[in-house]
């Protein structure tokens, strides 16, 4: 009789463990997708490699550190840096979102 209950307890424990693991995995994936999605909007102008279009006026951004990128994004948002598109785009993001973008795209030191 004890073996009968032990099997049920083990199966239940395994299912609970799997459900929590998969929930955590989904949450991490959703967060990663959100961060990547924010950064992916930059690819529209700067390309997926961050090289931009030099003759087209889209600057190279893949050489910036995360800190440098965040500084520029905040400068565009505040109006300290002028531009045609970037000031408008930067104003549409919260400071937290700009930090996420900079951390996703900028070089790590």
PDB file of C-alpha atoms in Angstrom:
ATOM      1  CA  UNK A   1       0.000   0.000   0.000  1.00  0.00           C
ATOM      2  CA  UNK A   2       2.854   2.418   0.768  1.00  0.00           C
ATOM      3  CA  UNK A   3       4.413   1.782  -2.665  1.00  0.00           C
ATOM      4  CA  UNK A   4       1.107   2.759  -4.282  1.00  0.00           C
ATOM      5  CA  UNK A   5       1.168   6.189  -2.577  1.00  0.00           C
ATOM      6  CA  UNK A   6       4.879   6.657  -3.139  1.00  0.00           C
ATOM      7  CA  UNK A   7       4.425   6.310  -6.910  1.00  0.00           C
ATOM      8  CA  UNK A   8       1.642   8.930  -6.919  1.00  0.00           C
ATOM      9  CA  UNK A   9       3.734  11.311  -4.820  1.00  0.00           C
ATOM     10  CA  UNK A  10       6.739  10.945  -7.125  1.00  0.00           C
ATOM     11  CA  UNK A  11       4.667  11.487 -10.265  1.00  0.00           C
ATOM     12  CA  UNK A  12       2.939  14.532  -8.733  1.00  0.00           C
ATOM     13  CA  UNK A  13       6.270  16.003  -7.591  1.00  0.00           C
ATOM     14  CA  UNK A  14       7.757  15.510 -11.029  1.00  0.00           C
ATOM     15  CA  UNK A  15       4.782  17.220 -12.707  1.00  0.00           C
ATOM     16  CA  UNK A  16       4.898  20.175 -10.299  1.00  0.00           C
ATOM     17  CA  UNK A  17       8.636  20.515 -10.877  1.00  0.00           C
ATOM     18  CA  UNK A  18       8.239  20.424 -14.643  1.00  0.00           C
ATOM     19  CA  UNK A  19       5.418  22.958 -14.617  1.00  0.00           C
ATOM     20  CA  UNK A  20       7.454  25.414 -12.538  1.00  0.00           C
ATOM     21  CA  UNK A  21      10.522  24.937 -14.699  1.00  0.00           C
ATOM     22  CA  UNK A  22       8.589  25.502 -17.922  1.00  0.00           C
ATOM     23  CA  UNK A  23       6.868  28.583 -16.418  1.00  0.00           C
ATOM     24  CA  UNK A  24      10.218  30.067 -15.460  1.00  0.00           C
ATOM     25  CA  UNK A  25      11.620  29.267 -18.871  1.00  0.00           C
ATOM     26  CA  UNK A  26       8.658  30.952 -20.569  1.00  0.00           C
ATOM     27  CA  UNK A  27       9.014  34.045 -18.371  1.00  0.00           C
ATOM     28  CA  UNK A  28      12.702  34.362 -19.236  1.00  0.00           C
ATOM     29  CA  UNK A  29      11.969  33.872 -22.897  1.00  0.00           C
ATOM     30  CA  UNK A  30       9.206  36.499 -22.879  1.00  0.00           C
ATOM     31  CA  UNK A  31      11.565  38.967 -21.166  1.00  0.00           C
ATOM     32  CA  UNK A  32      14.326  38.229 -23.645  1.00  0.00           C
ATOM     33  CA  UNK A  33      11.919  38.586 -26.556  1.00  0.00           C
ATOM     34  CA  UNK A  34      10.730  41.933 -25.200  1.00  0.00           C
ATOM     35  CA  UNK A  35      14.305  43.218 -24.907  1.00  0.00           C
ATOM     36  CA  UNK A  36      15.264  41.938 -28.333  1.00  0.00           C
ATOM     37  CA  UNK A  37      12.084  43.403 -29.798  1.00  0.00           C
ATOM     38  CA  UNK A  38      12.942  46.857 -28.466  1.00  0.00           C
ATOM     39  CA  UNK A  39      16.454  46.662 -29.887  1.00  0.00           C
ATOM     40  CA  UNK A  40      15.252  45.226 -33.186  1.00  0.00           C
ATOM     41  CA  UNK A  41      13.521  48.495 -34.073  1.00  0.00           C
ATOM     42  CA  UNK A  42      16.982  50.039 -34.541  1.00  0.00           C
ATOM     43  CA  UNK A  43      17.684  47.605 -37.374  1.00  0.00           C
ATOM     44  CA  UNK A  44      15.182  49.451 -39.574  1.00  0.00           C
ATOM     45  CA  UNK A  45      17.718  52.242 -40.073  1.00  0.00           C
ATOM     46  CA  UNK A  46      21.033  50.922 -38.769  1.00  0.00           C
ATOM     47  CA  UNK A  47      20.806  47.420 -40.206  1.00  0.00           C
ATOM     48  CA  UNK A  48      20.899  44.172 -38.325  1.00  0.00           C
ATOM     49  CA  UNK A  49      24.657  44.510 -37.875  1.00  0.00           C
ATOM     50  CA  UNK A  50      24.571  48.133 -36.673  1.00  0.00           C
ATOM     51  CA  UNK A  51      26.712  49.347 -39.564  1.00  0.00           C
ATOM     52  CA  UNK A  52      24.080  51.771 -40.810  1.00  0.00           C
ATOM     53  CA  UNK A  53      24.300  53.340 -44.229  1.00  0.00           C
ATOM     54  CA  UNK A  54      27.262  55.688 -44.151  1.00  0.00           C
ATOM     55  CA  UNK A  55      26.369  57.578 -47.355  1.00  0.00           C
ATOM     56  CA  UNK A  56      22.697  57.520 -46.368  1.00  0.00           C
ATOM     57  CA  UNK A  57      23.278  59.396 -43.129  1.00  0.00           C
ATOM     58  CA  UNK A  58      22.657  56.415 -40.860  1.00  0.00           C
ATOM     59  CA  UNK A  59      25.626  56.279 -38.531  1.00  0.00           C
ATOM     60  CA  UNK A  60      27.541  53.233 -37.453  1.00  0.00           C
ATOM     61  CA  UNK A  61      26.355  52.183 -34.002  1.00  0.00           C
ATOM     62  CA  UNK A  62      28.002  48.804 -33.540  1.00  0.00           C
ATOM     63  CA  UNK A  63      31.182  50.466 -32.284  1.00  0.00           C
ATOM     64  CA  UNK A  64      29.495  52.075 -29.261  1.00  0.00           C
ATOM     65  CA  UNK A  65      29.572  50.703 -25.752  1.00  0.00           C
ATOM     66  CA  UNK A  66      26.294  50.336 -23.900  1.00  0.00           C
ATOM     67  CA  UNK A  67      27.125  53.454 -21.858  1.00  0.00           C
ATOM     68  CA  UNK A  68      27.962  55.500 -24.963  1.00  0.00           C
ATOM     69  CA  UNK A  69      24.808  54.342 -26.700  1.00  0.00           C
ATOM     70  CA  UNK A  70      22.640  55.202 -23.693  1.00  0.00           C
ATOM     71  CA  UNK A  71      24.257  58.640 -23.461  1.00  0.00           C
ATOM     72  CA  UNK A  72      23.427  59.324 -27.120  1.00  0.00           C
ATOM     73  CA  UNK A  73      19.880  57.998 -26.821  1.00  0.00           C
ATOM     74  CA  UNK A  74      19.223  60.195 -23.782  1.00  0.00           C
ATOM     75  CA  UNK A  75      20.775  63.189 -25.578  1.00  0.00           C
ATOM     76  CA  UNK A  76      18.417  62.643 -28.510  1.00  0.00           C
ATOM     77  CA  UNK A  77      15.492  62.334 -26.130  1.00  0.00           C
ATOM     78  CA  UNK A  78      16.344  65.543 -24.270  1.00  0.00           C
ATOM     79  CA  UNK A  79      17.067  67.489 -27.451  1.00  0.00           C
ATOM     80  CA  UNK A  80      20.752  67.965 -26.647  1.00  0.00           C
ATOM     81  CA  UNK A  81      21.591  66.063 -29.847  1.00  0.00           C
ATOM     82  CA  UNK A  82      19.905  67.101 -33.063  1.00  0.00           C
ATOM     83  CA  UNK A  83      18.739  64.745 -35.731  1.00  0.00           C
ATOM     84  CA  UNK A  84      15.933  64.140 -38.166  1.00  0.00           C
ATOM     85  CA  UNK A  85      14.479  60.895 -36.865  1.00  0.00           C
ATOM     86  CA  UNK A  86      16.301  59.919 -33.680  1.00  0.00           C
ATOM     87  CA  UNK A  87      14.938  62.733 -31.446  1.00  0.00           C
ATOM     88  CA  UNK A  88      11.392  61.732 -32.363  1.00  0.00           C
ATOM     89  CA  UNK A  89      12.064  58.038 -31.849  1.00  0.00           C
ATOM     90  CA  UNK A  90      13.939  58.473 -28.576  1.00  0.00           C
ATOM     91  CA  UNK A  91      11.120  60.554 -27.082  1.00  0.00           C
ATOM     92  CA  UNK A  92       8.802  57.597 -27.633  1.00  0.00           C
ATOM     93  CA  UNK A  93      10.729  55.400 -25.213  1.00  0.00           C
ATOM     94  CA  UNK A  94      10.961  55.507 -21.446  1.00  0.00           C
ATOM     95  CA  UNK A  95      14.401  55.858 -19.879  1.00  0.00           C
ATOM     96  CA  UNK A  96      14.157  52.196 -18.847  1.00  0.00           C
ATOM     97  CA  UNK A  97      13.455  51.156 -22.437  1.00  0.00           C
ATOM     98  CA  UNK A  98      16.404  53.230 -23.698  1.00  0.00           C
ATOM     99  CA  UNK A  99      18.616  51.498 -21.140  1.00  0.00           C
ATOM    100  CA  UNK A 100      17.373  48.129 -22.355  1.00  0.00           C
ATOM    101  CA  UNK A 101      18.125  49.039 -25.967  1.00  0.00           C
ATOM    102  CA  UNK A 102      21.607  50.292 -25.073  1.00  0.00           C
ATOM    103  CA  UNK A 103      22.330  47.155 -23.077  1.00  0.00           C
ATOM    104  CA  UNK A 104      21.127  44.929 -25.893  1.00  0.00           C
ATOM    105  CA  UNK A 105      23.054  46.632 -28.686  1.00  0.00           C
ATOM    106  CA  UNK A 106      26.070  48.263 -27.082  1.00  0.00           C
ATOM    107  CA  UNK A 107      29.451  46.632 -26.716  1.00  0.00           C
ATOM    108  CA  UNK A 108      30.119  45.185 -23.310  1.00  0.00           C
ATOM    109  CA  UNK A 109      33.310  46.281 -21.611  1.00  0.00           C
TER     110      UNK A 109
END
